[in-house]
Amino acid sequence: MSLSTTDFDYIRRLVRDRSAIALEEGKAYLAEVRLGSLARREGFPSLEDLIAKVRADGDHIGGLQQRVVEAMTTNESSFFRDVHPFEALRKVLIPELITRRAGTRRLRIWCAACSSGQEPYSLAMLLREHFGSRLEGWEVSILASDLSTEMLERAMAGRYSQMEVNRGVPAALLVKAFRKEGRDWQIKEEIRAMVDFRRINLIDPWPILRPMDIVMLRNVLIYFEAGTKRRVLDGMAGVLAADGYLFLGSTETTLNLSASYDRVEVDRTFCYRPRAGVTRPTRA
């Protein structure tokens, strides 16, 4: 299935308007692959027919326009991806936060682009495996959000292929946190129950959120233009607790984008803390 220049330009505008993700001019091949798969699933004989329907479709959650945007913005994920942030959390940051939060006994984490769920489940497994007894009786909240309803449904199901669990889950942890179902692996309910999945589009107004101790915003900013990066980063600074931590992808930075953060090195990785004077919500 091939995509005309006119149709690709329309898709680029649609994706940018709905997600703020800027598709490069040379990415028509990616649109042909991803939208070709969508066209076949939806029963359209050609990309031209699919896009004609998309143009006529109403702008509503769950509609064809949204499914096109989701097809073009879904990104790869894996368990314990880029392991150094998880090691920093395990060795340094979670122990520090447990000490600081001893009075309130609350720990709040937000995975702001959770895709198919591997990142929030990795955090849930880390907390349960290494801090289960220390967090007993605590209010531990892991919010996992994404703009894709399809990805959220898959994440909530918590079912992964052998190949997916092989990418990052140690064998000893696999048998503790998953159960085998046919050829797949199902996350155990006690892990799944630690995560609250919600649809949040980072370019839309966010719901009211309680202050977060940790925000994972990894490999998201690279798809945004500078203005959107600034708005999202400044918004995150307002959501983080005063002594909270923001994690970005290994190639991402706040430099020349937001003055709301100080960069800190922890173990073998970097993260960001809100700079003093940044307006934040009251902790509750």
C-alpha atoms as one frame of an Amber mdcrd trajectory, in Angstrom:
protein
   0.000   0.000   0.000   1.426   3.369  -1.037   0.656   6.822   0.357   0.366
   9.935  -1.782   2.191  13.119  -0.780  -1.138  14.857  -0.190  -2.383  12.102
   2.095   0.903  11.941   4.007   0.821  15.699   4.572  -2.705  15.301   5.954
  -1.552  12.521   8.300   1.361  14.657   9.481  -1.010  17.533  10.319  -3.462
  15.207  12.055  -0.774  13.589  14.195   0.732  16.957  15.090  -2.641  18.464
  16.021  -3.691  15.490  18.142  -0.397  14.529  19.785   2.136  17.339  19.097
   4.418  14.714  17.558   6.146  16.023  14.450   6.582  13.422  11.708   9.525
  14.154   9.438   8.948  14.517   5.708  11.004  11.400   5.023   8.817   9.182
   7.234   6.199   8.352   4.595   7.450   4.752   4.553   6.678   4.464   8.275
   3.147   5.727   7.690   2.692   3.220   4.864   3.744   0.317   7.106   1.761
   1.307  10.180  -1.338   2.569   8.416  -1.223  -0.342   5.983  -1.596  -2.698
   8.941  -4.432  -0.566  10.306  -6.178  -0.520   6.918  -6.094  -4.310   6.724
  -7.430  -4.679  10.277 -10.233  -2.218   9.545 -11.123  -3.879   6.231 -10.112
  -1.081   3.842  -8.818  -2.205   0.420  -6.261   0.626   0.209  -4.627   3.427
   2.171  -6.495   5.894  -0.014  -9.805   4.437   1.167  -8.679   4.473   4.796
  -7.609   8.101   4.690 -10.764   9.167   2.864 -12.737   7.710   5.763 -10.396
   9.313   8.297 -10.998  12.719   6.705 -14.746  12.224   7.051 -14.649  10.636
  10.512 -15.679  12.669  13.530 -13.103  13.788  16.058 -13.980  11.633  19.060
 -12.197   9.262  21.427 -12.251   5.778  19.968 -12.888   7.003  16.416 -10.861
   6.166  13.340  -8.900   9.418  13.548  -7.677   8.455  16.990  -6.730   4.965
  15.851  -4.638   6.476  13.054  -2.880   8.793  15.511  -2.265   5.888  17.879
  -0.842   3.770  15.058   1.604   6.563  14.230   2.635   7.341  17.816   2.955
   3.908  19.445   6.564   3.331  20.512   8.556   0.277  21.488   8.881  -0.616
  25.153  10.589  -3.306  27.206  10.918  -4.385  30.820  13.632  -2.561  32.812
  14.585  -0.651  29.667  17.939   1.168  29.914  18.576  -0.504  33.252  20.585
   2.299  34.920  17.563   4.386  36.044  16.090   1.315  37.730  19.412   0.616
  39.438  19.555   4.223  40.662  16.046   3.881  42.044  16.837   0.580  43.754
  20.201   1.542  45.219  19.709   5.210  46.102  16.462   7.020  45.427  13.798
   4.651  46.754  15.696   4.123  50.039  16.055   7.916  50.382  12.368   8.494
  49.691  11.326   5.797  52.154  13.301   7.627  54.838  11.892  11.040  53.905
   8.315   9.789  53.655   8.352   7.863  56.930   5.917  10.383  58.395   3.273
  10.190  55.668   4.022   6.616  54.512   3.093   7.563  50.950   5.039   6.998
  47.729   3.718   8.244  44.397   5.115   7.490  40.941   3.897   8.552  37.493
   4.880   6.809  34.255   3.710   9.490  31.852   3.947   7.516  28.590   3.523
   3.893  29.609   2.875   2.353  26.165   2.103  -1.365  26.656   2.880  -1.323
  30.373   6.409  -2.662  30.736   7.773   0.402  32.543   5.136   0.679  35.315
   5.149  -3.079  35.845   8.952  -2.980  36.077   8.639  -0.387  38.837   5.972
  -2.423  40.609   8.185  -5.522  40.467  11.182  -3.546  41.727   9.241  -2.172
  44.700   7.748  -5.532  45.606  10.971  -7.493  45.167  13.366  -5.153  46.973
  11.216  -3.044  49.303   8.158  -5.167  50.033   8.655  -5.395  53.794   9.763
  -1.761  54.161   6.681  -0.532  52.305   4.208  -2.739  54.143   1.307  -0.568
  55.303   2.280   2.272  52.951   0.105   3.952  50.335   2.081   3.154  47.194
   0.645   4.589  43.982   1.923   4.002  40.444   0.001   6.035  37.868   0.578
   4.848  34.292  -0.777   6.986  31.469  -0.697   7.089  27.697  -2.624   8.804
  24.921  -3.371   5.470  23.218  -6.459   3.632  24.431  -5.285   0.535  22.549
  -1.965   0.508  24.402  -3.689   1.129  27.729  -6.018  -1.813  27.152  -3.036
  -4.017  26.378  -1.169  -2.758  29.423  -4.134  -3.368  31.705  -4.421  -6.922
  30.374  -0.817  -7.540  31.491  -0.211 -10.375  29.030   3.143 -10.626  27.256
   4.824 -12.941  24.788   7.900 -15.025  25.559   9.979 -12.619  23.483   8.693
  -9.621  25.447   9.490 -11.063  28.868  12.872 -12.282  27.621  13.751  -8.635
  27.035  14.587  -7.518  30.543  12.919  -9.860  33.051  15.402 -12.124  34.887
  14.304 -15.765  35.050  13.995 -15.762  38.849  11.783 -12.674  38.777   9.729
 -14.014  35.874   8.429 -16.970  37.866   7.677 -14.740  40.864   5.811 -11.986
  39.018   4.179 -13.847  36.099   2.282 -17.048  35.493   2.461 -19.032  32.261
  -0.718 -19.051  30.187  -0.360 -20.995  26.962   2.521 -19.464  25.036   2.295
 -16.156  26.921   3.068 -14.814  30.382   0.408 -13.109  32.509   1.447 -10.557
  35.125   0.237 -11.678  38.539  -2.690  -9.791  40.027  -0.750  -8.523  43.033
   1.630  -6.739  40.623  -1.100  -5.528  38.292  -3.103  -4.117  41.210  -0.226
  -1.782  42.102  -0.706   0.184  38.852  -3.528   2.599  37.994  -3.868   3.083
  34.223  -5.401   6.293  32.859  -5.602   7.992  29.472  -3.734  11.297  29.570
  -2.598  13.214  26.495   0.365  15.307  27.606  -0.535  18.169  25.261  -4.064
  18.488  26.685  -4.910  19.950  30.113  -3.907  17.387  32.730  -6.209  16.140
  35.461  -5.478  17.343  38.977  -2.663  15.157  40.263  -1.235  14.785  43.730
   2.474  15.631  44.043   4.654  12.905  42.567   7.837  11.595  44.145   9.072
  10.124  40.854   8.038  10.910  37.284   9.196   8.735  34.396   9.071  10.724
  31.139  11.557   8.688  29.164  11.877   8.743  25.378   8.913  11.086  24.943
  10.377  14.565  24.457  12.395  13.444  21.430   9.171  13.375  19.400   8.072
  16.910  20.351   9.028  20.301  18.992  10.792  22.724  21.346   7.677  24.649
  22.409   5.841  21.476  23.394   8.897  20.181  25.246   8.979  23.383  27.307
   5.293  23.197  28.204   5.498  19.545  29.228   8.665  20.034  31.286   7.272
  23.072  33.085   4.068  21.149  33.760   6.040  18.259  35.227   7.928  20.648
  37.512   4.572  21.680  38.944   3.548  18.063  39.516   6.764  16.895  41.186
   7.171  17.096  44.935   9.855  19.567  46.009  12.293  16.695  46.568  10.977
  14.521  43.736  12.840  13.150  40.733  12.204  13.338  36.989  13.721  10.754
  34.649  14.133  11.485  30.941  15.488   9.280  28.171  19.246   8.911  27.856
  19.386  11.342  24.904  16.919  13.860  26.371  17.623  16.967  28.451  16.026
  20.060  29.965  18.945  22.203  28.745  17.763  25.314  26.868  14.166  24.169
  27.391  13.257  24.706  31.041  14.868  26.552  33.941  12.710  24.616  36.404
  15.208  21.815  37.095  18.607  20.971  38.460  20.380  18.002  36.876  21.790
  15.481  39.341  23.923  12.381  38.865  22.773   9.267  40.713  24.704   6.015
  40.518  25.358   5.609  36.757  22.590   7.811  35.391  21.190  11.347  35.521
  17.837  12.650  36.673  16.303  16.039  37.441  14.959  17.729  40.560  12.703
  20.790  40.714  14.705  23.956  41.239  13.942  25.915  44.412  11.157  28.449
  43.879   9.199  26.385  41.341   5.464  26.520  42.078   4.143  23.090  43.069
   0.823  21.733  44.333   0.307  21.258  48.057   1.226  17.759  49.186  -1.784
  15.756  50.390
